[in-house]
Tab-separated table of C-alpha atoms in Angstrom:
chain	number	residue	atom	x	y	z
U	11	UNK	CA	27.317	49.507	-35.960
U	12	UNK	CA	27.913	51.948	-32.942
U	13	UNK	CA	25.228	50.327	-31.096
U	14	UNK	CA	26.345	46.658	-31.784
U	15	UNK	CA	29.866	47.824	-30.046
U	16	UNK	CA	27.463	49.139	-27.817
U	17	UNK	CA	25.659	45.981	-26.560
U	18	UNK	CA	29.256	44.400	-27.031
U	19	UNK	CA	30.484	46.511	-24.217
U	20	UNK	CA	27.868	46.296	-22.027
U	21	UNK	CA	28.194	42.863	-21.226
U	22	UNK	CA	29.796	41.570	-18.300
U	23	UNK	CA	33.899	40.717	-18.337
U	24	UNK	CA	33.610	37.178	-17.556
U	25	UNK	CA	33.270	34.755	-20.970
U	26	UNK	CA	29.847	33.197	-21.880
U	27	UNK	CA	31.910	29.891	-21.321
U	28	UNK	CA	32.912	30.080	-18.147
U	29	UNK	CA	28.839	31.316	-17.148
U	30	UNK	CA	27.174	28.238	-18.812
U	31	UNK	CA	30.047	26.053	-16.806
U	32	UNK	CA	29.537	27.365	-13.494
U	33	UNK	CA	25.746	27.094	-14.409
U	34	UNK	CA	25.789	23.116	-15.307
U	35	UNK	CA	28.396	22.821	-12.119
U	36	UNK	CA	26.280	24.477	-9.455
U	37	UNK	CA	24.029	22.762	-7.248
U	38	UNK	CA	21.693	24.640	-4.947
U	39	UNK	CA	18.650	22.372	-4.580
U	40	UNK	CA	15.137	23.161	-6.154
U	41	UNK	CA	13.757	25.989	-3.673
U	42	UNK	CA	10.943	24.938	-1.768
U	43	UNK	CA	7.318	26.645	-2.478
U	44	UNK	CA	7.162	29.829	-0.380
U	45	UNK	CA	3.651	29.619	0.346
U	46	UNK	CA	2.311	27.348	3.231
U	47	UNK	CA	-1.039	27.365	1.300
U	48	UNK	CA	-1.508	23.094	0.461
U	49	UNK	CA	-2.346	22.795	-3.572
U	50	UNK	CA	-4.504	19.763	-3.157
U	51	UNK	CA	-6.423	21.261	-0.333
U	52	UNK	CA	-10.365	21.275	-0.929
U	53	UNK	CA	-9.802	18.487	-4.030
U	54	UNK	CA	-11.031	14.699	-3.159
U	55	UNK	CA	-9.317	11.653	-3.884
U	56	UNK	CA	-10.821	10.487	-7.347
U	57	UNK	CA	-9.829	6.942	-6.069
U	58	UNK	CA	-11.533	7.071	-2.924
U	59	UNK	CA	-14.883	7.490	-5.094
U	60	UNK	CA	-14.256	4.396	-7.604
U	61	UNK	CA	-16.954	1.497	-7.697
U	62	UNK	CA	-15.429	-1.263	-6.407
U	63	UNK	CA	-16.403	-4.631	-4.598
U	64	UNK	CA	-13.975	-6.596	-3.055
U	65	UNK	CA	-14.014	-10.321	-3.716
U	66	UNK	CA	-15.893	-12.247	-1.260
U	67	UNK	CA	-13.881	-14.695	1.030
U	68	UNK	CA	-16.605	-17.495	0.824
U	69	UNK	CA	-19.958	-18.433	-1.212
U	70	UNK	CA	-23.244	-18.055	-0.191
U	71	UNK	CA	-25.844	-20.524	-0.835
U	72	UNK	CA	-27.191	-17.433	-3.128
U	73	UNK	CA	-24.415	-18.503	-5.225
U	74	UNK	CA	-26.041	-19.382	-8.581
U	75	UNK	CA	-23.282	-21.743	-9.865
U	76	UNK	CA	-25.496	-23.510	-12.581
U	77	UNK	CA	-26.451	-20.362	-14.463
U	78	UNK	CA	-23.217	-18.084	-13.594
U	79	UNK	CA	-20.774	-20.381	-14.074
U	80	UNK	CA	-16.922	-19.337	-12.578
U	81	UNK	CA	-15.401	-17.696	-15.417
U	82	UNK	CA	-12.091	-19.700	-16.767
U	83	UNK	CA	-9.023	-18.653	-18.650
U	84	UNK	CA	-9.073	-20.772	-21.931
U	85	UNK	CA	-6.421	-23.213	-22.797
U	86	UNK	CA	-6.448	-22.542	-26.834
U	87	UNK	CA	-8.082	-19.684	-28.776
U	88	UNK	CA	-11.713	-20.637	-30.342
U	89	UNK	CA	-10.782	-22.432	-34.175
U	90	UNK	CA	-10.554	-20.153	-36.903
U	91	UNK	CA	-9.725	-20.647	-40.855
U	92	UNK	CA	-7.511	-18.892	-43.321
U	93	UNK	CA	-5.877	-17.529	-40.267
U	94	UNK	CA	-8.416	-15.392	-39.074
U	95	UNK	CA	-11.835	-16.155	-39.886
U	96	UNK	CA	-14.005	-17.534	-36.770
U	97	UNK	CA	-14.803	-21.545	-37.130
U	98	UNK	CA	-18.416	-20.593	-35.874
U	99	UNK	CA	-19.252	-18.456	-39.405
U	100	UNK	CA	-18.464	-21.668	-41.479
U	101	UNK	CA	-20.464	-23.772	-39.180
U	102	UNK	CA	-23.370	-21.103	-39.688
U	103	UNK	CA	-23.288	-21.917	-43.645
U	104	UNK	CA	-22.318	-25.659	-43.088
U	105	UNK	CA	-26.286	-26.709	-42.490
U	106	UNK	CA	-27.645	-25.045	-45.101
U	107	UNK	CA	-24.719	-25.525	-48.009
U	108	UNK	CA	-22.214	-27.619	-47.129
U	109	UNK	CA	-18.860	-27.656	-47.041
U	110	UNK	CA	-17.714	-25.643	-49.823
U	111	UNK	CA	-21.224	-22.946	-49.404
U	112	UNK	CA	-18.791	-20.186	-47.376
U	113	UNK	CA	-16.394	-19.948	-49.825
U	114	UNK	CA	-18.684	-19.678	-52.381
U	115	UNK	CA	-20.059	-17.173	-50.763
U	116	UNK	CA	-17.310	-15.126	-49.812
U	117	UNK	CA	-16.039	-15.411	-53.301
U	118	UNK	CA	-19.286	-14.302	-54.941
U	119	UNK	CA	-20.063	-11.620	-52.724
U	120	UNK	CA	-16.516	-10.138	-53.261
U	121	UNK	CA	-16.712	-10.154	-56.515
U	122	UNK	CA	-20.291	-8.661	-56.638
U	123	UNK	CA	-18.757	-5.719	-54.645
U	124	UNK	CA	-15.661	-5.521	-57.590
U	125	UNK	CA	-18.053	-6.004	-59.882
U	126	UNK	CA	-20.455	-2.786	-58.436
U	127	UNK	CA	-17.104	-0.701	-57.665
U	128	UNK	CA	-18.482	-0.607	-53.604
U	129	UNK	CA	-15.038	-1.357	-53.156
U	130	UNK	CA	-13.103	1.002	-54.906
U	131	UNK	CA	-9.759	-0.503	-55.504
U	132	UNK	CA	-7.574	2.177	-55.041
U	133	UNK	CA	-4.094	2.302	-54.144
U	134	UNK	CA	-4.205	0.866	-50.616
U	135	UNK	CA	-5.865	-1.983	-52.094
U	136	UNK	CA	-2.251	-3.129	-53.752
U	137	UNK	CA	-0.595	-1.541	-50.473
U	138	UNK	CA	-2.512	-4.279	-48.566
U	139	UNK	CA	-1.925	-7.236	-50.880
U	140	UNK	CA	2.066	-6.334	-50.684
U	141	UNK	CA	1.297	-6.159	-47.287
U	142	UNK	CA	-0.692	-9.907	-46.531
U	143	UNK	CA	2.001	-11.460	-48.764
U	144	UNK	CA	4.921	-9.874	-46.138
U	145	UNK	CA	2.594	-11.102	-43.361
U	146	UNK	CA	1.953	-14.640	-44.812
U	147	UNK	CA	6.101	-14.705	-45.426
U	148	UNK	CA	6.502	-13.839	-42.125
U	149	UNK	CA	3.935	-16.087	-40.664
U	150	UNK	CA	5.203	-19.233	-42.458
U	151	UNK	CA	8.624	-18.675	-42.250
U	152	UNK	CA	8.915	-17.713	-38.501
U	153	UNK	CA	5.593	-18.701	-37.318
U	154	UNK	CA	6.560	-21.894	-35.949
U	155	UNK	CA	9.627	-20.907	-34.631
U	156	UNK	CA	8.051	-17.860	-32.471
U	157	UNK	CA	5.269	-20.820	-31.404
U	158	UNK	CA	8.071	-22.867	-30.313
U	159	UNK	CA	9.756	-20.007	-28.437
U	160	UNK	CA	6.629	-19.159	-27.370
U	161	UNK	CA	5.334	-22.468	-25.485
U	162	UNK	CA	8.781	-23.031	-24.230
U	163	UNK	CA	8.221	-19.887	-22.220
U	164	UNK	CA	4.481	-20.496	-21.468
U	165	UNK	CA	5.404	-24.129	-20.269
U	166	UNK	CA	8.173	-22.139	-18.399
U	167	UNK	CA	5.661	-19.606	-16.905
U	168	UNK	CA	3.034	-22.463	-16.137
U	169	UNK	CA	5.608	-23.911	-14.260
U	170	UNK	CA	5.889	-20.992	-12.186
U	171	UNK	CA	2.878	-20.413	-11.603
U	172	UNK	CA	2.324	-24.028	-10.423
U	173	UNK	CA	5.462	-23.846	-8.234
U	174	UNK	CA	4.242	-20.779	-6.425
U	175	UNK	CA	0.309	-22.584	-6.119
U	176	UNK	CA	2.019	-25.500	-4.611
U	177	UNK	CA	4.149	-23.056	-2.575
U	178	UNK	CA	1.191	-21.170	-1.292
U	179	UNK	CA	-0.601	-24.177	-0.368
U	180	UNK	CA	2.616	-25.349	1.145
U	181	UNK	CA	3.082	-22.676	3.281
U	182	UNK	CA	-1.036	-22.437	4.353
U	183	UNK	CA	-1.183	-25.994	5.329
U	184	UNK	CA	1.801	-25.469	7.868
U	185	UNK	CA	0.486	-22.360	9.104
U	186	UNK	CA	-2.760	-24.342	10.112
U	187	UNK	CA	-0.784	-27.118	11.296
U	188	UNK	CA	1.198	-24.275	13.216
U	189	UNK	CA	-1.759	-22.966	14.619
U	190	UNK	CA	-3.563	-26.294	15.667
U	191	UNK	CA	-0.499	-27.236	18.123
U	192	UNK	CA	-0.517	-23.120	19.407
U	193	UNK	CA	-3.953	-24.161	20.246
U	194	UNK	CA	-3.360	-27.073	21.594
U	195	UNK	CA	-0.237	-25.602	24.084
U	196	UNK	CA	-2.862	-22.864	24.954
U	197	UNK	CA	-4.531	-25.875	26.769
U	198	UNK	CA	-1.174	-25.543	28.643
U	199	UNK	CA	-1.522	-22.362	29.275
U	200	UNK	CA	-5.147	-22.622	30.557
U	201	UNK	CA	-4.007	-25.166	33.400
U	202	UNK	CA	-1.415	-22.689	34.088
U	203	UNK	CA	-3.530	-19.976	34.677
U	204	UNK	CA	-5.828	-22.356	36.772
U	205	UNK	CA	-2.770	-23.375	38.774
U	206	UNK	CA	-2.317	-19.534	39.345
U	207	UNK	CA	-5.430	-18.987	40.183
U	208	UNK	CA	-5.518	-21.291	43.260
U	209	UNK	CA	-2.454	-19.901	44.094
U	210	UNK	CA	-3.474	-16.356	44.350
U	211	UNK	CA	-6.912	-17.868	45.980
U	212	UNK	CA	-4.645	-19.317	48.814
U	213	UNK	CA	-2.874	-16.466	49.087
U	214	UNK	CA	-5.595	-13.993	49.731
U	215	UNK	CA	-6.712	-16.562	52.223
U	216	UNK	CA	-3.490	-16.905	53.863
U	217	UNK	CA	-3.453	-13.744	53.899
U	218	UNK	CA	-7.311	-13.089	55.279
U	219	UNK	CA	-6.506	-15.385	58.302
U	220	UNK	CA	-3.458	-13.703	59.052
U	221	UNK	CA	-5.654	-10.621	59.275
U	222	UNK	CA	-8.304	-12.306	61.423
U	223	UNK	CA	-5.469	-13.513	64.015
U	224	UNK	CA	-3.800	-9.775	64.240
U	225	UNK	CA	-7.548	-8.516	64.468
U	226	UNK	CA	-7.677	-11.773	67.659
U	227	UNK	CA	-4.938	-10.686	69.053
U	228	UNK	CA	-5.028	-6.669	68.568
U	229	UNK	CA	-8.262	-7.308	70.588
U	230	UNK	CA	-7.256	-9.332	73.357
U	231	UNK	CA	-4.125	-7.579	74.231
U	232	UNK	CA	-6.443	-4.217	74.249
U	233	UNK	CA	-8.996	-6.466	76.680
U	234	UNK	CA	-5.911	-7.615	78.621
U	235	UNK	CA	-4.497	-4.567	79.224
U	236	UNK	CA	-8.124	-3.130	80.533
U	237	UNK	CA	-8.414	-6.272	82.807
U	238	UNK	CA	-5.042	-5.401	84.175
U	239	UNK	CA	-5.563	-1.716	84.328
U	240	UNK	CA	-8.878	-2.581	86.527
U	241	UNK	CA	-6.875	-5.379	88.559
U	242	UNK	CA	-4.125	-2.558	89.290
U	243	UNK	CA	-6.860	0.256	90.215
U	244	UNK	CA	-8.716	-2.425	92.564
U	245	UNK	CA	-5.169	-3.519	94.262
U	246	UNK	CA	-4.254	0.323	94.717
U	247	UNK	CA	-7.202	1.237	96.067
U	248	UNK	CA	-7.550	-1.815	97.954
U	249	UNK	CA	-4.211	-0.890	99.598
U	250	UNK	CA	-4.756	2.807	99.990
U	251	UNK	CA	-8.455	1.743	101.581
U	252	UNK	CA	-6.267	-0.763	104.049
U	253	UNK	CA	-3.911	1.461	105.084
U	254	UNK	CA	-5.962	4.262	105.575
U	255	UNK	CA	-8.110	1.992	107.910
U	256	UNK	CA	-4.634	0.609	109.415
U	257	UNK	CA	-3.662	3.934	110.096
U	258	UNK	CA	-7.094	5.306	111.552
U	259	UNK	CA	-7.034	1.984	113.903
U	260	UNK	CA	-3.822	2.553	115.026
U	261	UNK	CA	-4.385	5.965	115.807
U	262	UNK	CA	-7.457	5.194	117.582
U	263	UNK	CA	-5.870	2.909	119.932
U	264	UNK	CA	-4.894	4.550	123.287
U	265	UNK	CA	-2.265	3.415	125.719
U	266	UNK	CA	-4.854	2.280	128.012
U	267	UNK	CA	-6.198	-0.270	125.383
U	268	UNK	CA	-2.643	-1.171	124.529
U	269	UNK	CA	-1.560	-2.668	127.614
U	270	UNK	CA	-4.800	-3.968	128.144
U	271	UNK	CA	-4.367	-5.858	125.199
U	272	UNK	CA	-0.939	-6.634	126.064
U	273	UNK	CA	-2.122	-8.477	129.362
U	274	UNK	CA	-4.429	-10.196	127.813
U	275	UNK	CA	-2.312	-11.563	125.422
U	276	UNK	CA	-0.131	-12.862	128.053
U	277	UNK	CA	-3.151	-14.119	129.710
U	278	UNK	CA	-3.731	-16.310	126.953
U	279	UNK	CA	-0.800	-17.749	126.488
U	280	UNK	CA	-0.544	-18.675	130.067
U	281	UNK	CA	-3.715	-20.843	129.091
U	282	UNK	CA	-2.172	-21.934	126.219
U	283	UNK	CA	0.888	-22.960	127.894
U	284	UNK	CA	-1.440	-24.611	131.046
U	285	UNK	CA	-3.737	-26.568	128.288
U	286	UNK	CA	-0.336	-27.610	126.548
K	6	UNK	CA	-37.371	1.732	-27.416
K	7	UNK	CA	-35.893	1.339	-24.024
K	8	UNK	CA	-34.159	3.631	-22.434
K	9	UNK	CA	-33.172	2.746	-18.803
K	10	UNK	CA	-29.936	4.090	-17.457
K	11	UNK	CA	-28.043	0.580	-16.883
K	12	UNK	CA	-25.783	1.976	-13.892
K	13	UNK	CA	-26.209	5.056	-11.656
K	14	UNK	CA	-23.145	6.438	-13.315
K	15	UNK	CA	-20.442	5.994	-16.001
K	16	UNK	CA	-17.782	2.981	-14.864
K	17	UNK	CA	-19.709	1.801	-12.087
K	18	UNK	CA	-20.972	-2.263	-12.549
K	19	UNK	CA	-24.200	-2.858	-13.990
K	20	UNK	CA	-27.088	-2.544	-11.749
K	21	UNK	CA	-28.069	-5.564	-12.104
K	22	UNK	CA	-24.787	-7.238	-11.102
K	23	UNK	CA	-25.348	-8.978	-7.731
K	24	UNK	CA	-22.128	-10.180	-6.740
K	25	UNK	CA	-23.966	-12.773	-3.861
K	26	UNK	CA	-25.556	-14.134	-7.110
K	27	UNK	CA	-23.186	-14.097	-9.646
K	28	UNK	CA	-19.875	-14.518	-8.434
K	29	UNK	CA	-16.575	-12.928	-9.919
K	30	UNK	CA	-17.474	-10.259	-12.387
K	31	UNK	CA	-17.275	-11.237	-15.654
K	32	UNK	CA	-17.067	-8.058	-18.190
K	33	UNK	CA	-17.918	-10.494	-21.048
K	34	UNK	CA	-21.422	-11.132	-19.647
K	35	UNK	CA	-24.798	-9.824	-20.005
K	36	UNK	CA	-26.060	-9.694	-15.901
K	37	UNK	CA	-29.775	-8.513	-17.286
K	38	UNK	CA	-32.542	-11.051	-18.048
K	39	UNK	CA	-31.654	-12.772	-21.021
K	40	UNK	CA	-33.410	-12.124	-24.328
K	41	UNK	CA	-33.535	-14.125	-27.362
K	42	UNK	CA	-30.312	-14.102	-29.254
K	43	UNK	CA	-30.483	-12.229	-32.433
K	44	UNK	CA	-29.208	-14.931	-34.438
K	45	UNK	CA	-32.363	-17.406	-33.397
K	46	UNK	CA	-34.686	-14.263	-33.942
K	47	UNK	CA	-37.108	-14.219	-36.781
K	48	UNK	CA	-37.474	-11.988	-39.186
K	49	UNK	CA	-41.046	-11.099	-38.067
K	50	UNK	CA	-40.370	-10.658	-34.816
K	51	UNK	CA	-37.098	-8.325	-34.901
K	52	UNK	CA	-38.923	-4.933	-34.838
K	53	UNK	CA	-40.362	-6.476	-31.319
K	54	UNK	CA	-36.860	-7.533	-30.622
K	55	UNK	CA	-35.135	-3.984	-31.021
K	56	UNK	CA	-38.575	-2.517	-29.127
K	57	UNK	CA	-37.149	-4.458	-26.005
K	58	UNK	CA	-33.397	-3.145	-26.705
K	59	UNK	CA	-31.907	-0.776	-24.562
K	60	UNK	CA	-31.098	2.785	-26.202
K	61	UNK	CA	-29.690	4.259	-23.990
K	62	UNK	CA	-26.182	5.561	-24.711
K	63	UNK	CA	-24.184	4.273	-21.469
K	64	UNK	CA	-25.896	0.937	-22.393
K	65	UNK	CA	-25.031	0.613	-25.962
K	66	UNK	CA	-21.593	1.209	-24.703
K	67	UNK	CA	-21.682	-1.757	-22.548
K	68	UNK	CA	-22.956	-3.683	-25.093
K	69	UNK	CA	-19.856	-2.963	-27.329
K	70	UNK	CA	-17.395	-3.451	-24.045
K	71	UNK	CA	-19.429	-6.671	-23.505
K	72	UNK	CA	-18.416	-7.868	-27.281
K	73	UNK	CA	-14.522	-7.000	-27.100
K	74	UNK	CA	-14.080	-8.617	-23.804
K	75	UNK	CA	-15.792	-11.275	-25.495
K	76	UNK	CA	-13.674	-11.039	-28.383
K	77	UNK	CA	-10.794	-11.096	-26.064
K	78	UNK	CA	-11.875	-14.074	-23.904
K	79	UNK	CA	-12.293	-16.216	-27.042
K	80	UNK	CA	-8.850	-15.127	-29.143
K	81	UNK	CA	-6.477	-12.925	-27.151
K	82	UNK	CA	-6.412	-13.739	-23.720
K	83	UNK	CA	-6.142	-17.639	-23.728
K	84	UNK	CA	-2.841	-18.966	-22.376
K	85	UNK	CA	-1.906	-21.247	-25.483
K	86	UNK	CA	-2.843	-18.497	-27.853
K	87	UNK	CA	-1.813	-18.055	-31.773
K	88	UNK	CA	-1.441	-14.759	-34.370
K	89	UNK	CA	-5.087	-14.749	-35.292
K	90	UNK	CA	-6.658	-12.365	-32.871
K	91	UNK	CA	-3.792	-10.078	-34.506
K	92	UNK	CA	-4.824	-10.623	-38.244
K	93	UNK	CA	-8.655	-10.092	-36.945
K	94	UNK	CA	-7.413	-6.983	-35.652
K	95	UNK	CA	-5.869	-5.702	-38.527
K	96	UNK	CA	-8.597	-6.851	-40.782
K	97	UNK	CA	-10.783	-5.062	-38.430
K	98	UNK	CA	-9.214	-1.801	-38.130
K	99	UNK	CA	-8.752	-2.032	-42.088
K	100	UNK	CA	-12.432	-2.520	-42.809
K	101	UNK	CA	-13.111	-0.103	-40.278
K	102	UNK	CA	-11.254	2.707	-41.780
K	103	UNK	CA	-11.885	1.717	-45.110
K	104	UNK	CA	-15.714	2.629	-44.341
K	105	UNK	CA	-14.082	5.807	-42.541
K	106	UNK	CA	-12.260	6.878	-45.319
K	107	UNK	CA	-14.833	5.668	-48.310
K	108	UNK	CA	-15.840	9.198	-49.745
K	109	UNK	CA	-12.556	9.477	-50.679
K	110	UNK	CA	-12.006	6.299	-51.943
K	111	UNK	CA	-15.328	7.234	-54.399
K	112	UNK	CA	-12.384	9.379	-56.536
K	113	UNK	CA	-10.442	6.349	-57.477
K	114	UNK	CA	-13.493	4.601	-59.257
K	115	UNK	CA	-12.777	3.070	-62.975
K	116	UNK	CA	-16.201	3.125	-64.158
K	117	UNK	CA	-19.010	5.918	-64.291
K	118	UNK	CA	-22.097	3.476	-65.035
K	119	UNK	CA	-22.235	-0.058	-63.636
């Protein structure tokens, strides 16, 4: 008892209420996995490894067509009688005993396993004919109305589907119509690209005889400015050589020679005056 | 008694399978060279006809696969379909478990001596 009063004391002031609230109220998210270690490090992809084969685009003339024919969905379900038994096992007994031969022998050999006790009737036997007469209810009372419910919404679904097909086939015919007149502007484009072509050609022609005439006439006003530069050293010298021989003449002639020449010059044109 | 592994490992396609060849797969068919079926085989001739079977377990598996997609093809999966592929499953699954469950069944016999 002292203990209980204990354990009673020992616990913390605030009520157990008022905990589990603040509990369903908080929300600190999930904490992230300490570790930086990846879990699914060192495991392969078990999808990466599955055998698979993806559909071929087109035929080959491999293609045994004749043999492996394409495999089609089926409109109706194969015949079958009493609800459940395949057409195909009647058909088995219908060359060999006729019509009624099945039934006769299904008949017989159930009752040769009653008969034997192979089948032991025991209580799931009853079990299962309560059962088939529930299913046969079921199936005759709201059989054809589920059928009718049923093709309403396969006709409904066909309908669909055919929609979308026609859709598809829609939408893939324009795209190649869309795609033939891309082409056919690309032819556009091609002239375009020829036209820029011979533009850019003339260009860089234009351009290489503009070069050759700056090269022209780089090179002749270099060779013009050498003929002049040898033109003006010839005159200079020409004109240093004559005065320096001007000079040296004039220095050379005396006072002597002077008035020699002087007399003579009047001589002369005395004569020239006397022969005019 | 044959026993060749019919794929190099479990869910793969058959080895034989050539898709070039064959064409969509179809789980309902048999891609190996075709035998005789066993309903046109005499009675003479059947311990030749299971010496040519495959016994191998992986192949005896695909054999049973083959049959419910068969199965399937013919009762389930067809667009118009009706209730009977459900009433051959339960009759299935009832005779199945019957033969499951038949020692036990032994206890509710009438008679001692037949």
């Amino acid at each position: 008892m002292l203990s209980r009063l204990a354990t009673r004391a020992a616990q913390p002031i605030i009520s157990r209420s008022v905990v589990l609230g603040v509990r369903q109220a908080s929300s600190e998210p999930a904490k992230t996995p300490a570790s930086d270690v990846d879990p699914y490090e060192g495991l392969e992809d078990p999808a990466a490894k599955l055998p698979r084969i993806i559909a071929m685009k087109a035929e080959g003339p491999e293609r045994d067509l004749v043999n492996f024919p394409r495999p089609v969905v089926k409109m109706h379900p194969d015949p079958v009688r009493l609800g459940f038994i395949p057409e195909e096992w009647f058909d088995i007994f219908y060359k060999k005993t006729g019509v009624s031969g099945p039934y006769v022998f299904g008949a017989s050999f159930i009752t040769y396993l009653l008969s034997k006790e192979i089948y032991v009737l025991e209580h799931n036997f009853y079990n299962g004919i309560s059962f088939v007469m529930m299913m046969m209810i079921l199936h005759y009372k709201f059989g054809p109305k589920i059928a009718q419910y049923a093709d309403k919404e396969i006709d409904k679904w066909l309908a669909d589907i055919r929609e979308y097909q026609d859709y598809e086939k829609k939408a893939i015919k324009e795209n190649i119509q869309e795609i033939h007149e891309y082409l056919s502007t690309m032819d556009s484009v091609k002239d375009l690209t020829n036209a820029r072509r011979e533009t850019a050609a003339a260009a860089l022609e234009a351009t290489y005889r503009e070069w050759t005439q700056t090269a022209y006439s780089e090179a002749k006003k270099r060779l013009d400015y050498q003929l002049e530069l040898t033109n003006v050293e010839r005159r200079i010298s020409q004109k240093n050589m004559s005065s320096w021989i001007t000079e040296n003449v004039l220095k050379s002639i005396t006072p002597t020679q002077e008035a020699e020449t002087m007399k003579r010059c009047i001589s002369d044109l005395k004569s020239l005056s006397v022969s005019v | 008694m044959g026993w060749e592994a019919p794929n190099w490992r479990i869910g793969d396609y058959p080895a034989q399978y050539n898709q070039k060849v064959h064409g969509p797969y179809d789980p309902a068919r048999f891609y190996g060279k075709p035998d005789t079926p066993l309903g046109q085989v005499k009675l003479g001739e059947l311990s030749s006809w299971l010496a040519r079977r495959n016994f191998h377990p992986r192949a005896m598996v695909q054999c049973g696969s083959r049959a419910m997609w068969r199965w399937r093809q013919k009762y389930q999966l067809p667009i118009r379909g009706n209730a009977c592929w459900i009433y051959q499953a339960m009759a299935g699954i009832s005779i199945t478990f019957y033969i499951l469950n038949y020692k036990k069944f032994w206890d509710h016999a009438n008679y001692k001596y037949h």
